[in-house]
PDB file of C-alpha atoms in Angstrom:
ATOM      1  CA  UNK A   1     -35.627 -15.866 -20.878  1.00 38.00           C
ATOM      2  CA  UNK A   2     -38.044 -15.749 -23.776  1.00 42.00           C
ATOM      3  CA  UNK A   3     -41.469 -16.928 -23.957  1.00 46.00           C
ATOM      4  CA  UNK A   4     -42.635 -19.571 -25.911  1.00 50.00           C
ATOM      5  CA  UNK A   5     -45.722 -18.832 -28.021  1.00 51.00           C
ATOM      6  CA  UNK A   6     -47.552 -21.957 -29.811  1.00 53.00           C
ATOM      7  CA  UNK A   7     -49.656 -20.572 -32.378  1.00 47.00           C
ATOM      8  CA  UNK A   8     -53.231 -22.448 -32.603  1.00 43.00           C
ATOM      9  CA  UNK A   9     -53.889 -20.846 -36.056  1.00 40.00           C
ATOM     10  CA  UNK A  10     -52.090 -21.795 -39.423  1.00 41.00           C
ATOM     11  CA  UNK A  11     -48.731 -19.872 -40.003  1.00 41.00           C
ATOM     12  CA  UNK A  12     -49.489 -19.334 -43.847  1.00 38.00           C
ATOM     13  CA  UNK A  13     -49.107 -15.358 -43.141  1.00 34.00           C
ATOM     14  CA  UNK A  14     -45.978 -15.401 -41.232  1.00 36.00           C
ATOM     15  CA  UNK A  15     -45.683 -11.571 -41.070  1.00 36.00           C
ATOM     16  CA  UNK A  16     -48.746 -11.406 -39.060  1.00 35.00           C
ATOM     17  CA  UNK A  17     -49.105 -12.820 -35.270  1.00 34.00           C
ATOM     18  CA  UNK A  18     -51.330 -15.765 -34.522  1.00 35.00           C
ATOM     19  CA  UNK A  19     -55.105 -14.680 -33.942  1.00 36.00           C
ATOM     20  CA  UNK A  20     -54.974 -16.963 -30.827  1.00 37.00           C
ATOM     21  CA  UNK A  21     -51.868 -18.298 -28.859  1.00 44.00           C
ATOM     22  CA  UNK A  22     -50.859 -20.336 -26.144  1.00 52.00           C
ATOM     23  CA  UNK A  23     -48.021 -19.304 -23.786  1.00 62.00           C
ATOM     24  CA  UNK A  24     -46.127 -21.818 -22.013  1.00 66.00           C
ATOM     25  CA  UNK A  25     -43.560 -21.644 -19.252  1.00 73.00           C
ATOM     26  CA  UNK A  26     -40.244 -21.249 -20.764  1.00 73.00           C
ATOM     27  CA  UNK A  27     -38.639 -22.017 -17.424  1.00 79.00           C
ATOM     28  CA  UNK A  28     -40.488 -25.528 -16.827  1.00 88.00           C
ATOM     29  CA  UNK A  29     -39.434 -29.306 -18.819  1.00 94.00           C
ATOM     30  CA  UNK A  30     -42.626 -30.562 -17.984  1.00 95.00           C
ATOM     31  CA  UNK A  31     -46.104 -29.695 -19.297  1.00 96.00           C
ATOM     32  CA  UNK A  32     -48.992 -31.002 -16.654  1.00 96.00           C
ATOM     33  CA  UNK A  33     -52.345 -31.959 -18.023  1.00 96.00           C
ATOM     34  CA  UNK A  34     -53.544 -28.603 -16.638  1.00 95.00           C
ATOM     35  CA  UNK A  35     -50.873 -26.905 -18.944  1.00 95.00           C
ATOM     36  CA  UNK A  36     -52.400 -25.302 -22.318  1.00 93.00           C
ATOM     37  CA  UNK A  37     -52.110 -27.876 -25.242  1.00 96.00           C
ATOM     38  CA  UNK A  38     -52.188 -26.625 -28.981  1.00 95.00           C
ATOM     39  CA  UNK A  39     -55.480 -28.076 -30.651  1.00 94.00           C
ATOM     40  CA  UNK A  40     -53.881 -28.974 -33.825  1.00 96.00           C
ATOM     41  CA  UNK A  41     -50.529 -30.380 -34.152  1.00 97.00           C
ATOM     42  CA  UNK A  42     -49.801 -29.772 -37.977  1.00 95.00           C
ATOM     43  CA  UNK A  43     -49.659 -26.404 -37.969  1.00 95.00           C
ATOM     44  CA  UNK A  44     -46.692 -26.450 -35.553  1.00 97.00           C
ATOM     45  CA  UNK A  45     -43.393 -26.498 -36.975  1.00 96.00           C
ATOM     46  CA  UNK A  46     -41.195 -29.829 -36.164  1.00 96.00           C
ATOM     47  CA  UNK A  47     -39.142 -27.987 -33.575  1.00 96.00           C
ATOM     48  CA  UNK A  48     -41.725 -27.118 -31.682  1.00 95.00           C
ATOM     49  CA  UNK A  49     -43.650 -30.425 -31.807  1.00 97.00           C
ATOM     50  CA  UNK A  50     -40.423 -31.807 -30.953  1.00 97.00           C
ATOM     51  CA  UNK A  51     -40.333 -29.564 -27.401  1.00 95.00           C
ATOM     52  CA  UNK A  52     -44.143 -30.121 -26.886  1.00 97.00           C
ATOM     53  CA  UNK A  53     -43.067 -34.278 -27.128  1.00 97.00           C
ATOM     54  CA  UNK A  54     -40.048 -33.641 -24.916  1.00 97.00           C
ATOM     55  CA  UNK A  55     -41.805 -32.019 -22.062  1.00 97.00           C
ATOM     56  CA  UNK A  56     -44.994 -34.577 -22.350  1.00 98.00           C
ATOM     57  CA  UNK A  57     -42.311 -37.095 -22.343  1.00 98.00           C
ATOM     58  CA  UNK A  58     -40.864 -35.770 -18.969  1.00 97.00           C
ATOM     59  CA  UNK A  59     -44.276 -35.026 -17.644  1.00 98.00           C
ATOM     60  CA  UNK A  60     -45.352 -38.812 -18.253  1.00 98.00           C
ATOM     61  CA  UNK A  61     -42.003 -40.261 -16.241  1.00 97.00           C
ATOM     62  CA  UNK A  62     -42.808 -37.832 -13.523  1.00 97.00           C
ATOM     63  CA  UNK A  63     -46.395 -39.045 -12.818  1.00 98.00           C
ATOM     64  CA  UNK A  64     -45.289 -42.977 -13.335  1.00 96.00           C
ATOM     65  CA  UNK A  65     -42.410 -41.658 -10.820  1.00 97.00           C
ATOM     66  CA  UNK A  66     -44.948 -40.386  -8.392  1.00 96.00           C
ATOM     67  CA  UNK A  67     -48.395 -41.667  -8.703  1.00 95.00           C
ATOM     68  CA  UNK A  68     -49.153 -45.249  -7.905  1.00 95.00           C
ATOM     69  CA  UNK A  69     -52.251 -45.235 -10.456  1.00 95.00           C
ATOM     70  CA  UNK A  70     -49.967 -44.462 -12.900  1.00 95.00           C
ATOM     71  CA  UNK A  71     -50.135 -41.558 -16.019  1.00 97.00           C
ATOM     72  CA  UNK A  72     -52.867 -39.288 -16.092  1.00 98.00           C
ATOM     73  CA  UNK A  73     -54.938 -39.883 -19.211  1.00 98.00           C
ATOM     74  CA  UNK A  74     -54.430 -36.579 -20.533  1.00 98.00           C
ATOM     75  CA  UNK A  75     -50.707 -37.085 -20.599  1.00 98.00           C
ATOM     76  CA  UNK A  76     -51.396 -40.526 -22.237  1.00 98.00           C
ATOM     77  CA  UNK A  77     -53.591 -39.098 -25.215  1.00 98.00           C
ATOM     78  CA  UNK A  78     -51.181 -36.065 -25.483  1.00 98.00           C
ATOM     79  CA  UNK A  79     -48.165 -38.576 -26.042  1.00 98.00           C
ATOM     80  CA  UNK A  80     -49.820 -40.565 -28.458  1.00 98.00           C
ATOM     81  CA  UNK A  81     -50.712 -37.484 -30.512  1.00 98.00           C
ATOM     82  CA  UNK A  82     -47.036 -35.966 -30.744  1.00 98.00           C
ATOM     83  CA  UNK A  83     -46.110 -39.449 -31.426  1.00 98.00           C
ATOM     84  CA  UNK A  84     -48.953 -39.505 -34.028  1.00 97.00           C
ATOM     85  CA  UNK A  85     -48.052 -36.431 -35.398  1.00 97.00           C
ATOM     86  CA  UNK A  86     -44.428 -37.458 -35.672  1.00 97.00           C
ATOM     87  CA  UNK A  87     -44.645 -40.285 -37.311  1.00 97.00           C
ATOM     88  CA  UNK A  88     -46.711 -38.808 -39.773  1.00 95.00           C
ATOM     89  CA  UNK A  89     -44.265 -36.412 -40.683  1.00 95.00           C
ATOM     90  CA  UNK A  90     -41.389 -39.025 -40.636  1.00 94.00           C
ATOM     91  CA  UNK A  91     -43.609 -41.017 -43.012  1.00 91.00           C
ATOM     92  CA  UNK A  92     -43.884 -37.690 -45.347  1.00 83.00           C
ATOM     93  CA  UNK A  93     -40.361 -36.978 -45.227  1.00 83.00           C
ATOM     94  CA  UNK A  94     -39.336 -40.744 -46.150  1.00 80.00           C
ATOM     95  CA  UNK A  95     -41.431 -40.404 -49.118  1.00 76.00           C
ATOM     96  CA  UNK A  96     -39.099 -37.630 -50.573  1.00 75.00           C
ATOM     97  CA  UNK A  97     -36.228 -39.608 -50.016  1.00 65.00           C
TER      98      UNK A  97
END
């Protein structure tokens, strides 16, 4: 199975490789608040903010699943972010339409 590499740097230059990456586990459908998290959301492509939302998403029914107190607050920020980030980009794309 492939890795997946988020790059943290903007992909004008896509012949070259990010100066700085993040690796996640290909194998999980969760990323924990320990999990790396890429700094800045718009220079991800849509599929991979996509992923990143699914596996926050899972992450964030997990801990309401097992944790009385409820979400950690890093999964809460990171879920409003993508969500952010998303909507932003919906917005964006309505405006061509």
């Amino acid at each position: 199975m492939s890795e997946i590499i988020i790059p943290t740097t903007p992909s004008s230059t896509p012949q070259s490789a990010p100066t700085d990456s993040r690796r996640l586990d290909p194998a999980s459908t969760f990323l924990a608040p320990a999990d790396q998290f890429p700094s800045e959301l718009a220079d991800l492509d849509l599929m991979t903010v996509l992923a990143l939302h699914g596996r926050v998403c899972r992450q964030l029914e997990r801990e309401y699943l097992t944790n009385p107190e409820g979400a950690d607050p890093a999964t809460l920020d990171r879920v409003e972010e993508l969500t952010e980030e998303l909507d932003e980009r919906q917005k964006y794309a309505s405006d061509f339409d």
